[in-house]
Coordinates of N, CA and C in Angstrom, one line a residue:
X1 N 30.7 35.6 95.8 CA 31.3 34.5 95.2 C 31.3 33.3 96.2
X2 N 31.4 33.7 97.1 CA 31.5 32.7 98.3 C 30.7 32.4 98.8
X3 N 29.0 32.8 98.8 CA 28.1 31.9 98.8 C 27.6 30.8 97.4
X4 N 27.8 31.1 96.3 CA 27.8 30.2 95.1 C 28.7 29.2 95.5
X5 N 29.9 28.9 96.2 CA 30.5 28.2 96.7 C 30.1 27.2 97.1
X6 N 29.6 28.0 98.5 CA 28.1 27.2 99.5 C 27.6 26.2 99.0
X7 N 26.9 27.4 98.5 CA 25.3 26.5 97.4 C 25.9 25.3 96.5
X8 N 27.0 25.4 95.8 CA 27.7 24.2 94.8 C 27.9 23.1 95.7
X9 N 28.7 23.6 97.1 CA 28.9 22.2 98.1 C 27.7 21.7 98.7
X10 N 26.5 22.4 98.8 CA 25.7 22.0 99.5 C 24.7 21.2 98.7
X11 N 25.0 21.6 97.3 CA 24.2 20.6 95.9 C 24.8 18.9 96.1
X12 N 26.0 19.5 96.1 CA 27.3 18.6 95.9 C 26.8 17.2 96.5
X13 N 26.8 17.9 98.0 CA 26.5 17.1 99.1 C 25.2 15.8 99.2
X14 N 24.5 17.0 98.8 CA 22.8 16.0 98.3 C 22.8 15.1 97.4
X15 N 23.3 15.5 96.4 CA 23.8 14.7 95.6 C 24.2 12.8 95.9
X16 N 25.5 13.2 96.2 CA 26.6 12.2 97.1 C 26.4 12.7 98.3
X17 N 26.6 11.6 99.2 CA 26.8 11.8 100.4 C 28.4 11.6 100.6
X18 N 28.8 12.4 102.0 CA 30.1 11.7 102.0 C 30.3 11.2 103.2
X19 N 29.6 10.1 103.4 CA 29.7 9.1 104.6 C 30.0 8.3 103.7
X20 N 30.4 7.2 105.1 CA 31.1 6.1 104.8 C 30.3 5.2 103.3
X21 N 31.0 4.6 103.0 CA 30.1 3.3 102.4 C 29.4 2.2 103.3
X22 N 28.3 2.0 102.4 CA 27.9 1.0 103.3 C 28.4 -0.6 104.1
X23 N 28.1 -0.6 104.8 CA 29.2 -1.9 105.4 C 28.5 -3.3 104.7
X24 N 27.4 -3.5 103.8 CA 27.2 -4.5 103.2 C 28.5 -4.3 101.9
X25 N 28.4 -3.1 101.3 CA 29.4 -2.8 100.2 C 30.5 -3.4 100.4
X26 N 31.1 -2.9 101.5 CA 32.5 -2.5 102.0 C 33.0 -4.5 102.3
X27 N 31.4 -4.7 102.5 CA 31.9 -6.6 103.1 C 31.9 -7.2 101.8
X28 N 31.4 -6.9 101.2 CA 30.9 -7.6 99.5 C 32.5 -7.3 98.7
X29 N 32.8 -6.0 98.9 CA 34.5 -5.7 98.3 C 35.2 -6.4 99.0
X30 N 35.8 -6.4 100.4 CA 36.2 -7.3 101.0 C 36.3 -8.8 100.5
X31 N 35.0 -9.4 100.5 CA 34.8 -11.1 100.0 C 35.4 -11.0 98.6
X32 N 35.0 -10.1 97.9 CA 35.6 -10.3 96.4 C 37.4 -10.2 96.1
X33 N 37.8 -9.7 97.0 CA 39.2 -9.1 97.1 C 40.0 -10.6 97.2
X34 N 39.7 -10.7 98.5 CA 39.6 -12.0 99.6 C 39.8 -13.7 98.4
X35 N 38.5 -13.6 97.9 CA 38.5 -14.8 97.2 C 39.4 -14.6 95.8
X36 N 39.8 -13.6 94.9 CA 40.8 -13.6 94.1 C 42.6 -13.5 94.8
X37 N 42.2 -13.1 95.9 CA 43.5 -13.4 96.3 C 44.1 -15.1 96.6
X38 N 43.3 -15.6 97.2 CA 42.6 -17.0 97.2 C 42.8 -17.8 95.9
X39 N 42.3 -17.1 95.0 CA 42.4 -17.9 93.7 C 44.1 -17.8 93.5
X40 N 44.4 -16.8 92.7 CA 46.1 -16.2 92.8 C 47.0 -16.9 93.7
X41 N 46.5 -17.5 95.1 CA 47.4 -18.1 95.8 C 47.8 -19.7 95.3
X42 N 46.2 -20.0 94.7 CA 46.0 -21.3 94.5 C 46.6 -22.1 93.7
X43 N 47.8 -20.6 92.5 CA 48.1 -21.1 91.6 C 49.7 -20.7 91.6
X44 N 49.7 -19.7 92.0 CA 51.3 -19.3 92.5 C 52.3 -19.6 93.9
X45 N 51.4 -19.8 94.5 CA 51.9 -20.5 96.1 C 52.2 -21.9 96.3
X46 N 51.7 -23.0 95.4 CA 51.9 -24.1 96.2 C 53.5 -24.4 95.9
X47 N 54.1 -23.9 94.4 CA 55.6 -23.8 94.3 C 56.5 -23.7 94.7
X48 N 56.1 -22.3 95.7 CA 57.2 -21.8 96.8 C 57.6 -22.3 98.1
X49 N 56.6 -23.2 98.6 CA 57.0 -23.7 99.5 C 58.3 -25.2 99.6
X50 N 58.3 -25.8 98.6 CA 59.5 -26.8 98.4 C 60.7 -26.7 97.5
X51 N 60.8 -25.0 97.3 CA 62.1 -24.2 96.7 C 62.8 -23.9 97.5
X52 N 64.3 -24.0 97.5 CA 65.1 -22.6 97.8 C 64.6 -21.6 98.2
X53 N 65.0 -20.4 98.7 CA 64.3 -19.4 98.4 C 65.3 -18.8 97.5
X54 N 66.6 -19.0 97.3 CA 67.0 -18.4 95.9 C 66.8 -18.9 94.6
X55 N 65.7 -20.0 94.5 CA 65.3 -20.2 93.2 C 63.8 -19.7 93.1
X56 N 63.2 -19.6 94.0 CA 61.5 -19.5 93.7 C 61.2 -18.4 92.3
X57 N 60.6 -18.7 92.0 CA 59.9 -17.8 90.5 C 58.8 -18.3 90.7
X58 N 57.3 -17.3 90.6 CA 56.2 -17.3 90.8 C 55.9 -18.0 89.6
X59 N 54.6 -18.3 89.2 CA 54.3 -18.9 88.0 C 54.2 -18.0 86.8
X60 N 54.4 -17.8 85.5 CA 54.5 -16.6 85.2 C 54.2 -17.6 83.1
X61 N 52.8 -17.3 83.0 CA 53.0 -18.5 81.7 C 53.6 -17.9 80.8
X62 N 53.6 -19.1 79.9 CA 55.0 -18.8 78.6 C 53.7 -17.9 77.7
X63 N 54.3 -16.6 77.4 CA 53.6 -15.6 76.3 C 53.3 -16.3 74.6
X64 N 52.8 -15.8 74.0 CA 52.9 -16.5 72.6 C 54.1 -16.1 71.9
X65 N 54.6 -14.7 71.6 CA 56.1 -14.9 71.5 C 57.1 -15.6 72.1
X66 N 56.7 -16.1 73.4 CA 57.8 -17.0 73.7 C 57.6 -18.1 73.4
X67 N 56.9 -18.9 73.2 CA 56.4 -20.3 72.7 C 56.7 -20.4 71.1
X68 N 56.4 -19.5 70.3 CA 56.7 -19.7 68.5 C 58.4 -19.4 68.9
X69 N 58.7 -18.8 70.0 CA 60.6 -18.6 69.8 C 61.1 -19.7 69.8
X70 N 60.3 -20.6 71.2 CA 61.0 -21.9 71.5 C 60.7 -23.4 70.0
X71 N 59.6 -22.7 70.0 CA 59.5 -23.4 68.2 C 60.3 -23.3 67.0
X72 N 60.6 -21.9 67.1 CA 62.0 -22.0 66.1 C 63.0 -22.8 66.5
X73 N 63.3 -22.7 68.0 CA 64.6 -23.3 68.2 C 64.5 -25.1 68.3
X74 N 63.7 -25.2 68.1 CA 63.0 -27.0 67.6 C 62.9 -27.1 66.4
X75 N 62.6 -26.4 65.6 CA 62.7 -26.5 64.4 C 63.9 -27.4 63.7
X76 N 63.6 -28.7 62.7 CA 64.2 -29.4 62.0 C 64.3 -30.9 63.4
X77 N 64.1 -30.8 64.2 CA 64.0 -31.4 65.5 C 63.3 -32.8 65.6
X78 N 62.8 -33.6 66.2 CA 62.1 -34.5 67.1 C 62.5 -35.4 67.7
X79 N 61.0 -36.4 68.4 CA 61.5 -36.8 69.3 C 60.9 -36.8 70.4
X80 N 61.6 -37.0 72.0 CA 61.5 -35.9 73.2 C 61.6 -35.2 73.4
X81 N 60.3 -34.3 74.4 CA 60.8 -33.2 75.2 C 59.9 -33.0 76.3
X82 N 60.9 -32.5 77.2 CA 60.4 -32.1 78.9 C 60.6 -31.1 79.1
X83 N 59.1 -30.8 79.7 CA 59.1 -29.3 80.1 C 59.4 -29.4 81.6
X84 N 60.7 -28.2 81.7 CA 60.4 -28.7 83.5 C 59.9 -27.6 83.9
X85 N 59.1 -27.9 84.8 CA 58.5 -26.3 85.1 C 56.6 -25.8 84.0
X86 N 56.3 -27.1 83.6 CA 55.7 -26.8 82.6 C 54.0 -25.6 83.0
X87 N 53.8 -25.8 83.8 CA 53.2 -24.3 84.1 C 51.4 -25.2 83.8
X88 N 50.9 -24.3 82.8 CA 49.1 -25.0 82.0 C 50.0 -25.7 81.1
X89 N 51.0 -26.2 80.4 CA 50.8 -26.9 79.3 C 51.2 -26.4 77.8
X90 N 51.3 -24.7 77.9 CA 51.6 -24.2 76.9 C 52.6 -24.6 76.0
X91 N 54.0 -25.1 76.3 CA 54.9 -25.0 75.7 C 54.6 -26.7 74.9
X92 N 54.1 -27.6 76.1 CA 54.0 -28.6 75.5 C 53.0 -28.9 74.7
X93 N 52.0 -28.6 74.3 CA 50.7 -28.6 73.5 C 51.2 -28.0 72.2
X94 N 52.2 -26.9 71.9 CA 52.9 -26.8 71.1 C 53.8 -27.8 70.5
X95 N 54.5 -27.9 71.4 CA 55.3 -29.3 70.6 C 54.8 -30.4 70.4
X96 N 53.8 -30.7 71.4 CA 53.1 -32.1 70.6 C 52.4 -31.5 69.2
X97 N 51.7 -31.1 69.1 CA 51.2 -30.4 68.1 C 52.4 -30.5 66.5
X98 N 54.0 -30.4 66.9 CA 55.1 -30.4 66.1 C 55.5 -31.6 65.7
X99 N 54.6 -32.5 66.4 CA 55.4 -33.9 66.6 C 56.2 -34.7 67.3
X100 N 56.5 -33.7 68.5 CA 57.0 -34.6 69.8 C 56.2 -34.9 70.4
X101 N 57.1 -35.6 71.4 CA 56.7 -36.9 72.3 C 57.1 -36.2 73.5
X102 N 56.0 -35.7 74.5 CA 56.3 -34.4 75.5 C 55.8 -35.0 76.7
X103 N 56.7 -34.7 77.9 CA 56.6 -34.8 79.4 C 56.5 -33.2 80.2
X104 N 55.2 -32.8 81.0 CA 55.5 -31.7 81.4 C 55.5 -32.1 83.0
X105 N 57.1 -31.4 83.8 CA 57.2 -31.4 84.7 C 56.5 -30.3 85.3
X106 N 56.0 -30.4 86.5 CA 55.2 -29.1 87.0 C 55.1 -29.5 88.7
X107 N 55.6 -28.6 89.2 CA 55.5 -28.6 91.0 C 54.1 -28.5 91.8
X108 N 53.0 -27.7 91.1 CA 52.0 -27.1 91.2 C 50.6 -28.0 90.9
X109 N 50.3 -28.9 91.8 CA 49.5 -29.7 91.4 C 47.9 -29.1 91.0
X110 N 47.7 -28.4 90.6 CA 46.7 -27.1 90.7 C 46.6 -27.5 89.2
X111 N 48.2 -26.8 88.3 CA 48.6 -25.8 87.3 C 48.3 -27.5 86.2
X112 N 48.6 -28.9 87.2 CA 49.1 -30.0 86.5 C 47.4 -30.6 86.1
X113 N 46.6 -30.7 87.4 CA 45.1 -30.6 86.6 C 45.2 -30.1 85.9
X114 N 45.2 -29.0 85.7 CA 44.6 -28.3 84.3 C 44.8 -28.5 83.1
X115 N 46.3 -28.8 83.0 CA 47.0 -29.3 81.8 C 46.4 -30.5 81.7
X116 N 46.1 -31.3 82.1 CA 45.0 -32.9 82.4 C 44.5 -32.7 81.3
X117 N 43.1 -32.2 82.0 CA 42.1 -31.9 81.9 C 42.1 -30.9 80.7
X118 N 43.2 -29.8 80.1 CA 43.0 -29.5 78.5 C 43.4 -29.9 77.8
X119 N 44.5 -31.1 78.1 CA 44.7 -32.6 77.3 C 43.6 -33.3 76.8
X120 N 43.0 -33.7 77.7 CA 41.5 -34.3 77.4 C 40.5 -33.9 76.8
X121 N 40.0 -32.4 76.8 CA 39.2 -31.5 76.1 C 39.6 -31.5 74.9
X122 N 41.0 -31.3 74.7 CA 41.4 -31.1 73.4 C 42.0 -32.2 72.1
X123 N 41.5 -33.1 73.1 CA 41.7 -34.9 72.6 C 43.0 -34.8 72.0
X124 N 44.2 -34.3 73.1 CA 45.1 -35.3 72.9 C 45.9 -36.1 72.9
X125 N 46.4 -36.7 72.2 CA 46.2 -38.7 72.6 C 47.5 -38.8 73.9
X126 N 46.8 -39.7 75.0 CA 47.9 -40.2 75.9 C 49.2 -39.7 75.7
X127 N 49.6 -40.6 74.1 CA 50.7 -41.2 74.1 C 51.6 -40.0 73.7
X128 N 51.0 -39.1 73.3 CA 52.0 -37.7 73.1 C 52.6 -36.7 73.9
X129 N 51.4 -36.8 75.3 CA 51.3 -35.7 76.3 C 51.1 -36.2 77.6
X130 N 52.0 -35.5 78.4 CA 52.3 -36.7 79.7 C 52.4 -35.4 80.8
X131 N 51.8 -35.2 81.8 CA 51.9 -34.7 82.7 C 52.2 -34.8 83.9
X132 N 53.6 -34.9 85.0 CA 53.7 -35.0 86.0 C 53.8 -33.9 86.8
X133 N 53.0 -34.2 88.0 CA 53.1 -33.4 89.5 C 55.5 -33.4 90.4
X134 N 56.1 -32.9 89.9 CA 57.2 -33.3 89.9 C 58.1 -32.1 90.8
X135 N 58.8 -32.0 91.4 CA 59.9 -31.3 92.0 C 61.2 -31.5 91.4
X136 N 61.1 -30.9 90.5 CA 63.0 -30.9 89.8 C 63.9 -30.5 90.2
X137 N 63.6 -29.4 91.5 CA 64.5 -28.5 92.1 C 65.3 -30.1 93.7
X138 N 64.1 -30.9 93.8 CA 64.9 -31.7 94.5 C 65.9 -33.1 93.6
X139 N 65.9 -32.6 92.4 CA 67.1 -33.7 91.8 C 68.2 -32.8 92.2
X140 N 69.2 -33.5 92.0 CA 71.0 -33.5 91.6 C 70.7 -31.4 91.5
X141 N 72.0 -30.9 91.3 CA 71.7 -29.9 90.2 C 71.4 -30.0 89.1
X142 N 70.5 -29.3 88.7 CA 70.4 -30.0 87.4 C 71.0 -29.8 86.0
X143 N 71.6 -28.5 85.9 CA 73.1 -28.4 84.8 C 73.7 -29.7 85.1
X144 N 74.3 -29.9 86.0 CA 75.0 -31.4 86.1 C 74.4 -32.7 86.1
X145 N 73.1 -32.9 86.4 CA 72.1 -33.8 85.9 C 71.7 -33.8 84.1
X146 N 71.5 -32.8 83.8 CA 71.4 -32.9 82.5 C 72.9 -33.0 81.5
X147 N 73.6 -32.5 82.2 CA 74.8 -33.0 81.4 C 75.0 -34.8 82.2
X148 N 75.2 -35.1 82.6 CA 75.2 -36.5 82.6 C 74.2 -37.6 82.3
X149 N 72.8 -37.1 82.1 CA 71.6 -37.8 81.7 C 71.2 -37.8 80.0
X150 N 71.7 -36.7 79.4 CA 71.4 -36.6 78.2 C 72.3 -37.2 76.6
X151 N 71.6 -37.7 75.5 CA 72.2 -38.0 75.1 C 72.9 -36.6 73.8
X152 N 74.5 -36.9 73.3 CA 74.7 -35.7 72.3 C 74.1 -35.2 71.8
X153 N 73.0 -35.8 70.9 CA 72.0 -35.1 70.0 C 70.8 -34.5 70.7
X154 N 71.2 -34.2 72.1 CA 69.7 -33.8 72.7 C 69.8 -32.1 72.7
X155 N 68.9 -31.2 72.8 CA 69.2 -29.6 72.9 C 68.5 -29.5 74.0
X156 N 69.0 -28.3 74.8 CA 68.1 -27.9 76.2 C 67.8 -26.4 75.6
X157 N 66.3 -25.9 75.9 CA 65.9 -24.6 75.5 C 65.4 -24.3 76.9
X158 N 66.3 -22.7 77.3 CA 65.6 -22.3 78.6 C 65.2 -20.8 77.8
X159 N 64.2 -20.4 78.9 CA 63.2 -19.3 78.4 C 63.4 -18.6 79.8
X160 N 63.4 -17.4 79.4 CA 63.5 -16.3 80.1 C 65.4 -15.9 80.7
X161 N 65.8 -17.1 81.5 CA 67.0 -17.5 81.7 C 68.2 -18.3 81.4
X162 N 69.5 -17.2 80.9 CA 69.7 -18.5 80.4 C 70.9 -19.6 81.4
X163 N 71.1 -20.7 81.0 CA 71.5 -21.6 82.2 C 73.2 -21.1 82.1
X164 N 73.5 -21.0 83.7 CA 74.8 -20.5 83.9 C 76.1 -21.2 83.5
X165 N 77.3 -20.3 82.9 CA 78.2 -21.8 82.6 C 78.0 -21.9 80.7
X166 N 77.3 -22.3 80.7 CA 76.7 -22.8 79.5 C 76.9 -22.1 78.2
X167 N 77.6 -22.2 77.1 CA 77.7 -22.0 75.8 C 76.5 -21.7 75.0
X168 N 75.6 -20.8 74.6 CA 74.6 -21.2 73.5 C 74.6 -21.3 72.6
X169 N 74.2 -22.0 71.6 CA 74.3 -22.2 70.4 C 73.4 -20.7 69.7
X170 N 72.5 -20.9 70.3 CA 71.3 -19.5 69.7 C 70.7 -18.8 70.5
X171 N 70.0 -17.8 70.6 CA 69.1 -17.4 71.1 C 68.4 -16.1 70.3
X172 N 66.6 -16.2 70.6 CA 65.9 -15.9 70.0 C 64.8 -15.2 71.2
X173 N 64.6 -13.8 70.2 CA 63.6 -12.6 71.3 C 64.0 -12.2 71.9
X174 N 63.8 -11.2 72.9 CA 64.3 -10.5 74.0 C 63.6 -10.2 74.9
X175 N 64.3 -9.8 75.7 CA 63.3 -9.2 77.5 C 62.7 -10.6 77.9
X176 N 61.6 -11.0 78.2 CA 60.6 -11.8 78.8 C 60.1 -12.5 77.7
X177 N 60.5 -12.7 76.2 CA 60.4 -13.7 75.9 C 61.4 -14.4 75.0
X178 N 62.8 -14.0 75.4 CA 63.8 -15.0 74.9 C 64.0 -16.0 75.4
X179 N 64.2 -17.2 74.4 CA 65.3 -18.5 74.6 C 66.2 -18.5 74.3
X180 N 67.0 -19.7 74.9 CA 68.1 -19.8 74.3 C 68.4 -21.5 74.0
X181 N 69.2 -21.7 73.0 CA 69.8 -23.1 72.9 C 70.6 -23.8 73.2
X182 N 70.8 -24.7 73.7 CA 72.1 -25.4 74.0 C 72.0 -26.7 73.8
X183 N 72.9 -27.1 72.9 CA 73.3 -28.4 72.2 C 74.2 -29.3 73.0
X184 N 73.4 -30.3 73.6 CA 74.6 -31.0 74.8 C 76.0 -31.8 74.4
X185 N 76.1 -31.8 73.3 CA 77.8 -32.2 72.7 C 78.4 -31.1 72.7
X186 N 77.8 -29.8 72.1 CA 79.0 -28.7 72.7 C 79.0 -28.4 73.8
X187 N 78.1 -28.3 75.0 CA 78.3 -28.1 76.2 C 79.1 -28.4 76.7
X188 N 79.0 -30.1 76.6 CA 80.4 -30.9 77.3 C 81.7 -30.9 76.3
X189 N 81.8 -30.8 75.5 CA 83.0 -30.2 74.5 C 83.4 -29.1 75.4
X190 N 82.8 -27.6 75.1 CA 83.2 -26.2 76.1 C 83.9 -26.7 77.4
X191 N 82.4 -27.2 78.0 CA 83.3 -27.6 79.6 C 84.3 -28.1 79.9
X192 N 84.9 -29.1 78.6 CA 86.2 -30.3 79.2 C 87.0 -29.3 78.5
X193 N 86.9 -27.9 78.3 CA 88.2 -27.0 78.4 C 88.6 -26.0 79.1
X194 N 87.5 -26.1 80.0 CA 87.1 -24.9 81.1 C 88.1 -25.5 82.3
X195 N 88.9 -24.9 83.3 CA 89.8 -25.7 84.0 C 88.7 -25.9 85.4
X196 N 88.9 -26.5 86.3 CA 88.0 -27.0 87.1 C 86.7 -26.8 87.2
X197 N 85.8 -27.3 85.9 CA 84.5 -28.0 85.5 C 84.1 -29.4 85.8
X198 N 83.4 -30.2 86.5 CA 82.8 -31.1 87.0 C 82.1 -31.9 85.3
X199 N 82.3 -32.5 85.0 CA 81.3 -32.9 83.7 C 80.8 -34.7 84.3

């Protein structure tokens, strides 16, 4: 039995070798590794650097259930809306598409080409779809910027998190792709009964 053994390892062997890989291979894996890491950084890194580090969140685009969620919660709606954080464009190419009049904020001047540039491919018009290169993390806070910037009839829809403090009117989906709603006349209603709230 134990020379069939042999003979199977010694087939085995000719076969495959079991040396190294070749070091053209091994460089060629390397470059390919190398340059998607490269790409991956190109699009998730330039955010992190002018965050907190208790706010950073890698880029992480809005899924199609979460986009048709945030569309129900617009529904009966128009008008404005800003994406902050707007990523490729997803959320707003949706809403323009609904009939708003859409601003996407975005840190990531990378992520904000692109949204450009499938604005333009997908011919649509200027005046619906607006893209800025933008840091929202250096405004005010922004719970307290948007309660003092907005007017009653405006709603704020956050995705994935919902904003702290805050009352929702709705929320729609679960895990990684729920929203939620918040109607800024109840907000500030709630808060001016909450005892040491800032409004």
């Amino acid at each position: 039995m134990e020379d069939s053994i042999e003979v199977i390892l010694q087939d085995y062997v000719g076969v495959r070798s079991m040396k190294r890989p070749h070091p053209i291979v091994s460089a060629c894996l390397g470059a390919v590794l190398t340059g998607l890491y490269g790409v991956w950084s190109l699009f998730a890194l330039p955010g992190f650097r002018r965050i907190p580090w208790r706010l950073k969140v890698p880029y992480l685009p809005s899924s199609k259930d979460q986009t048709l969620n945030i569309m129900k919660l617009l529904e009966g709606r128009a008008g404005l809306l800003a994406d902050l954080g707007s990523g490729d464009g997803r959320v707003v190419f949706a809403a323009s598409s609904a009939g708003f009049k859409c601003t996407g904020f975005e840190i990531n001047s990378i992520l904000v080409a692109y949204a450009m540039r499938k604005a333009r491919w997908q011919e649509v018009p200027c005046d619906r779809v607006t893209f800025v290169k933008e840091d929202f993390w250096k405004m005010e806070v922004l719970g307290e910027k948007l309660l003092k910037e907005l007017p009653d009839d405006a709603r704020v829809i956050s995705c994935r998190f919902p904003v702290p403090n805050w009352p929702q009117q709705s929320s729609v989906g679960s895990g990684l792709d729920q929203t939620f709603a918040y109607d800024i006349h109840y907000v500030r209603s709630y808060l001016r009964k909450v005892p040491n709230t800032a409004l």
